[in-house]
Amino acid sequence: MPDAIRGLEPLPEPPEPRKGEAAFFDVDNTLMRGASLFHVARKMYQRRAFTLRFAAGLAWKQLRFIMRGETLTDVNSVRDAALAFAIGIAHEDILALGEEVYDEMIASKIWPGARALAEQHLSSRRQVWLVTGSPVEVAGVISSRLGLTGALGTVGEVADGLYTGRLVGDFLHGPAKAAAVLDLAERENLDLSRCWAYSDSYNDLPLLTLVGHPVAINPDSRLRRHARTNNWPVYHFRSGRRAATLGLRAATVVGTVYGLWRGFARFRSS
């Protein structure tokens, strides 16, 4: 029966995608609080994949990352450690692990404000991509669960279904992020002057300066200064940022360390 007879208006056509436009989001401390790789390592520790000492080292790096942002030394240290403990792990296990880690640990760490920005771009029919140094398997899960277009992440080499401890291409950090986005832009016919990029780290300046609309989220001190100098938008999604006194900040640090210690102690005894 025709729609006119039923008295129904025909459904409107969905809006066309904005051709050539996309938004690129860093993950750690930009889309979510802390480092996604830390939560992968935490889950691996639960499965007895490495020692408490190794886990404690990652926990300390996670704490420093949350409090002061990333440093290149910490990034390289975590990368090397992750590659070392990945040797011999089955690729399919990491794919399944990514789903568990998202549900149990990452979902609650997503900044509502950052998610809202991503959803605004999606509503405007723009592509939305994650660009992160985290394993592409984990980045892909985050992207899929949030309904984003896709994810660019660090790719570990797999042979006979097992990780070799080597990378395919570069660790996706700093200039490597910009190079990956350039390749993606060529494949997807993106006009980078009409694209957005979001990050918390000065180390992502090559990516941020690649697009027409760079935005700083929870920026470290160097990126904050650069953003102010260049009149870039700056968003702060950390609750109570700059409102706490030095004593409260110290108490937060102590509480976080204690929580991490208790958490790992509980995993060790289980």
GROMACS .gro file of C-alpha atoms in nm:
model
  270
    1MET     CA    1   0.000   0.000   0.000
    2PRO     CA    2   0.153   0.339  -0.101
    3ASP     CA    3   0.268   0.569   0.174
    4ALA     CA    4   0.021   0.840   0.064
    5ILE     CA    5  -0.271   0.605   0.126
    6ARG     CA    6  -0.142   0.519   0.472
    7GLY     CA    7  -0.107   0.889   0.546
    8LEU     CA    8   0.268   0.853   0.607
    9GLU     CA    9   0.535   1.093   0.492
   10PRO     CA   10   0.828   0.927   0.313
   11LEU     CA   11   1.139   0.899   0.528
   12PRO     CA   12   1.400   1.170   0.459
   13GLU     CA   13   1.717   1.066   0.286
   14PRO     CA   14   2.016   1.036   0.525
   15PRO     CA   15   2.256   1.329   0.495
   16GLU     CA   16   2.555   1.280   0.271
   17PRO     CA   17   2.892   1.234   0.442
   18ARG     CA   18   3.110   1.544   0.448
   19LYS     CA   19   3.355   1.438   0.183
   20GLY     CA   20   3.715   1.512   0.264
   21GLU     CA   21   3.654   1.586   0.635
   22ALA     CA   22   3.765   1.378   0.935
   23ALA     CA   23   3.860   1.409   1.300
   24PHE     CA   24   4.160   1.232   1.453
   25PHE     CA   25   4.175   1.154   1.825
   26ASP     CA   26   4.473   1.049   2.030
   27VAL     CA   27   4.363   0.795   2.295
   28ASP     CA   28   4.571   0.814   2.613
   29ASN     CA   29   4.479   1.115   2.831
   30THR     CA   30   4.285   1.257   2.535
   31LEU     CA   31   3.994   1.021   2.479
   32MET     CA   32   4.042   0.838   2.810
   33ARG     CA   33   4.207   0.891   3.147
   34GLY     CA   34   4.551   0.730   3.168
   35ALA     CA   35   4.720   0.486   2.930
   36SER     CA   36   4.525   0.208   2.759
   37LEU     CA   37   4.835  -0.013   2.743
   38PHE     CA   38   4.855  -0.007   3.123
   39HIS     CA   39   4.515  -0.174   3.143
   40VAL     CA   40   4.623  -0.438   2.892
   41ALA     CA   41   4.927  -0.506   3.108
   42ARG     CA   42   4.710  -0.519   3.419
   43LYS     CA   43   4.490  -0.783   3.257
   44MET     CA   44   4.799  -0.975   3.145
   45TYR     CA   45   4.924  -0.969   3.503
   46GLN     CA   46   4.597  -1.121   3.619
   47ARG     CA   47   4.672  -1.404   3.379
   48ARG     CA   48   5.021  -1.446   3.527
   49ALA     CA   49   5.192  -1.332   3.207
   50PHE     CA   50   5.467  -1.145   3.398
   51THR     CA   51   5.594  -1.060   3.744
   52LEU     CA   52   5.462  -0.825   4.010
   53ARG     CA   53   5.780  -0.618   3.980
   54PHE     CA   54   5.714  -0.562   3.610
   55ALA     CA   55   5.350  -0.477   3.682
   56ALA     CA   56   5.449  -0.234   3.957
   57GLY     CA   57   5.683  -0.055   3.716
   58LEU     CA   58   5.401  -0.008   3.468
   59ALA     CA   59   5.172   0.110   3.749
   60TRP     CA   60   5.423   0.380   3.846
   61LYS     CA   61   5.450   0.495   3.484
   62GLN     CA   62   5.070   0.506   3.463
   63LEU     CA   63   5.055   0.726   3.773
   64ARG     CA   64   5.317   0.967   3.640
   65PHE     CA   65   5.137   0.977   3.306
   66ILE     CA   66   4.805   1.069   3.468
   67MET     CA   67   4.963   1.339   3.684
   68ARG     CA   68   5.206   1.507   3.441
   69GLY     CA   69   5.144   1.372   3.091
   70GLU     CA   70   5.369   1.157   2.878
   71THR     CA   71   5.743   1.184   2.836
   72LEU     CA   72   5.937   1.033   2.549
   73THR     CA   73   6.148   0.832   2.792
   74ASP     CA   74   5.842   0.673   2.952
   75VAL     CA   75   5.682   0.610   2.614
   76ASN     CA   76   5.989   0.431   2.482
   77SER     CA   77   6.027   0.235   2.806
   78VAL     CA   78   5.667   0.110   2.796
   79ARG     CA   79   5.700   0.028   2.425
   80ASP     CA   80   6.013  -0.181   2.477
   81ALA     CA   81   5.865  -0.359   2.777
   82ALA     CA   82   5.542  -0.434   2.591
   83LEU     CA   83   5.728  -0.579   2.294
   84ALA     CA   84   5.941  -0.795   2.524
   85PHE     CA   85   5.649  -0.953   2.709
   86ALA     CA   86   5.446  -0.998   2.385
   87ILE     CA   87   5.689  -1.253   2.241
   88GLY     CA   88   5.514  -1.584   2.195
   89ILE     CA   89   5.164  -1.458   2.287
   90ALA     CA   90   4.889  -1.570   2.049
   91HIS     CA   91   4.739  -1.298   1.832
   92GLU     CA   92   4.386  -1.429   1.887
   93ASP     CA   93   4.436  -1.406   2.263
   94ILE     CA   94   4.518  -1.035   2.239
   95LEU     CA   95   4.209  -0.977   2.024
   96ALA     CA   96   3.993  -1.140   2.292
   97LEU     CA   97   4.186  -0.958   2.564
   98GLY     CA   98   4.108  -0.623   2.402
   99GLU     CA   99   3.735  -0.687   2.439
  100GLU     CA  100   3.775  -0.779   2.808
  101VAL     CA  101   3.998  -0.482   2.884
  102TYR     CA  102   3.753  -0.241   2.726
  103ASP     CA  103   3.454  -0.378   2.917
  104GLU     CA  104   3.627  -0.409   3.253
  105MET     CA  105   3.870  -0.116   3.258
  106ILE     CA  106   3.863   0.126   2.965
  107ALA     CA  107   3.490   0.199   2.920
  108SER     CA  108   3.469   0.375   3.256
  109LYS     CA  109   3.782   0.580   3.178
  110ILE     CA  110   3.646   0.744   2.861
  111TRP     CA  111   3.617   1.122   2.909
  112PRO     CA  112   3.248   1.211   2.849
  113GLY     CA  113   3.354   1.543   2.696
  114ALA     CA  114   3.590   1.378   2.447
  115ARG     CA  115   3.327   1.122   2.355
  116ALA     CA  116   3.077   1.403   2.298
  117LEU     CA  117   3.321   1.573   2.060
  118ALA     CA  118   3.364   1.251   1.863
  119GLU     CA  119   2.987   1.205   1.847
  120GLN     CA  120   2.942   1.562   1.722
  121HIS     CA  121   3.176   1.487   1.434
  122LEU     CA  122   2.991   1.165   1.357
  123SER     CA  123   2.660   1.351   1.363
  124SER     CA  124   2.810   1.593   1.111
  125ARG     CA  125   2.888   1.294   0.889
  126ARG     CA  126   3.263   1.323   0.930
  127GLN     CA  127   3.494   1.028   0.963
  128VAL     CA  128   3.637   0.984   1.314
  129TRP     CA  129   3.964   0.794   1.359
  130LEU     CA  130   4.171   0.702   1.660
  131VAL     CA  131   4.545   0.757   1.614
  132THR     CA  132   4.744   0.602   1.895
  133GLY     CA  133   5.064   0.428   1.995
  134SER     CA  134   4.854   0.160   2.166
  135PRO     CA  135   4.829  -0.181   1.994
  136VAL     CA  136   4.601  -0.162   1.693
  137GLU     CA  137   4.403  -0.455   1.833
  138VAL     CA  138   4.307  -0.254   2.142
  139ALA     CA  139   4.254   0.068   1.946
  140GLY     CA  140   4.023  -0.121   1.710
  141VAL     CA  141   3.807  -0.241   1.998
  142ILE     CA  142   3.776   0.112   2.141
  143SER     CA  143   3.686   0.249   1.798
  144SER     CA  144   3.429  -0.022   1.735
  145ARG     CA  145   3.263   0.012   2.076
  146LEU     CA  146   3.233   0.390   2.035
  147GLY     CA  147   3.096   0.357   1.683
  148LEU     CA  148   3.388   0.542   1.523
  149THR     CA  149   3.516   0.502   1.167
  150GLY     CA  150   3.836   0.316   1.250
  151ALA     CA  151   4.170   0.317   1.429
  152LEU     CA  152   4.537   0.356   1.348
  153GLY     CA  153   4.763   0.194   1.607
  154THR     CA  154   5.097   0.025   1.657
  155VAL     CA  155   5.115  -0.305   1.471
  156GLY     CA  156   5.305  -0.596   1.623
  157GLU     CA  157   5.453  -0.856   1.389
  158VAL     CA  158   5.276  -1.192   1.396
  159ALA     CA  159   5.425  -1.518   1.266
  160ASP     CA  160   5.240  -1.849   1.283
  161GLY     CA  161   4.974  -1.680   1.495
  162LEU     CA  162   5.223  -1.560   1.761
  163TYR     CA  163   5.377  -1.220   1.829
  164THR     CA  164   5.748  -1.205   1.748
  165GLY     CA  165   5.834  -0.902   1.965
  166ARG     CA  166   5.902  -0.690   1.655
  167LEU     CA  167   5.698  -0.412   1.498
  168VAL     CA  168   5.548  -0.383   1.152
  169GLY     CA  169   5.642  -0.028   1.059
  170ASP     CA  170   5.704   0.236   1.324
  171PHE     CA  171   5.578   0.274   1.678
  172LEU     CA  172   5.285   0.511   1.619
  173HIS     CA  173   5.408   0.809   1.815
  174GLY     CA  174   5.513   1.164   1.733
  175PRO     CA  175   5.604   1.207   1.364
  176ALA     CA  176   5.488   0.851   1.290
  177LYS     CA  177   5.130   0.955   1.371
  178ALA     CA  178   5.148   1.237   1.119
  179ALA     CA  179   5.289   1.000   0.855
  180ALA     CA  180   5.010   0.748   0.919
  181VAL     CA  181   4.744   1.018   0.886
  182LEU     CA  182   4.900   1.142   0.561
  183ASP     CA  183   4.876   0.789   0.420
  184LEU     CA  184   4.516   0.760   0.540
  185ALA     CA  185   4.426   1.097   0.391
  186GLU     CA  186   4.556   0.983   0.053
  187ARG     CA  187   4.354   0.658   0.070
  188GLU     CA  188   4.035   0.829   0.189
  189ASN     CA  189   4.068   1.146  -0.022
  190LEU     CA  190   4.072   1.365   0.288
  191ASP     CA  191   4.146   1.736   0.275
  192LEU     CA  192   4.358   1.780   0.587
  193SER     CA  193   4.299   2.156   0.589
  194ARG     CA  194   3.933   2.072   0.664
  195CYS     CA  195   4.013   1.810   0.929
  196TRP     CA  196   4.043   1.815   1.311
  197ALA     CA  197   4.302   1.659   1.543
  198TYR     CA  198   4.285   1.622   1.920
  199SER     CA  199   4.570   1.542   2.160
  200ASP     CA  200   4.702   1.604   2.510
  201SER     CA  201   5.072   1.586   2.424
  202TYR     CA  202   5.328   1.821   2.276
  203ASN     CA  203   5.482   1.511   2.118
  204ASP     CA  204   5.179   1.503   1.887
  205LEU     CA  205   5.258   1.845   1.743
  206PRO     CA  206   5.341   1.692   1.401
  207LEU     CA  207   4.984   1.558   1.384
  208LEU     CA  208   4.821   1.870   1.526
  209THR     CA  209   4.998   2.102   1.281
  210LEU     CA  210   4.903   1.876   0.991
  211VAL     CA  211   4.533   1.965   1.008
  212GLY     CA  212   4.337   2.285   0.973
  213HIS     CA  213   4.169   2.251   1.313
  214PRO     CA  214   4.409   2.143   1.591
  215VAL     CA  215   4.262   2.111   1.941
  216ALA     CA  216   4.437   2.048   2.275
  217ILE     CA  217   4.262   1.826   2.530
  218ASN     CA  218   4.401   1.803   2.885
  219PRO     CA  219   4.728   1.943   2.746
  220ASP     CA  220   5.067   1.901   2.905
  221SER     CA  221   5.248   2.224   2.989
  222ARG     CA  222   5.434   2.257   2.659
  223LEU     CA  223   5.128   2.191   2.446
  224ARG     CA  224   4.921   2.428   2.660
  225ARG     CA  225   5.172   2.708   2.596
  226HIS     CA  226   5.183   2.629   2.224
  227ALA     CA  227   4.804   2.620   2.200
  228ARG     CA  228   4.770   2.956   2.374
  229THR     CA  229   5.034   3.115   2.154
  230ASN     CA  230   4.858   2.992   1.839
  231ASN     CA  231   4.501   3.049   1.962
  232TRP     CA  232   4.405   2.683   1.945
  233PRO     CA  233   4.096   2.562   2.131
  234VAL     CA  234   4.181   2.397   2.464
  235TYR     CA  235   3.951   2.160   2.654
  236HIS     CA  236   4.003   2.040   3.011
  237PHE     CA  237   3.810   1.725   3.101
  238ARG     CA  238   3.991   1.640   3.425
  239SER     CA  239   3.759   1.708   3.718
  240GLY     CA  240   3.878   1.981   3.952
  241ARG     CA  241   4.176   2.067   3.735
  242ARG     CA  242   4.385   2.343   3.894
  243ALA     CA  243   4.127   2.374   4.172
  244ALA     CA  244   4.297   2.147   4.423
  245THR     CA  245   4.547   2.274   4.673
  246LEU     CA  246   4.897   2.129   4.690
  247GLY     CA  247   4.792   1.923   4.992
  248LEU     CA  248   4.493   1.774   4.810
  249ARG     CA  249   4.709   1.697   4.507
  250ALA     CA  250   4.959   1.517   4.728
  251ALA     CA  251   4.677   1.323   4.894
  252THR     CA  252   4.552   1.222   4.550
  253VAL     CA  253   4.896   1.091   4.456
  254VAL     CA  254   4.923   0.892   4.778
  255GLY     CA  255   4.573   0.755   4.730
  256THR     CA  256   4.645   0.652   4.372
  257VAL     CA  257   4.969   0.477   4.466
  258TYR     CA  258   4.792   0.298   4.750
  259GLY     CA  259   4.507   0.194   4.519
  260LEU     CA  260   4.747   0.058   4.260
  261TRP     CA  261   4.944  -0.130   4.526
  262ARG     CA  262   4.629  -0.282   4.675
  263GLY     CA  263   4.503  -0.374   4.331
  264PHE     CA  264   4.816  -0.557   4.229
  265ALA     CA  265   4.847  -0.718   4.573
  266ARG     CA  266   4.493  -0.850   4.534
  267PHE     CA  267   4.574  -0.991   4.190
  268ARG     CA  268   4.889  -1.154   4.327
  269SER     CA  269   4.698  -1.328   4.606
  270SER     CA  270   4.406  -1.444   4.388
   0.00000   0.00000   0.00000
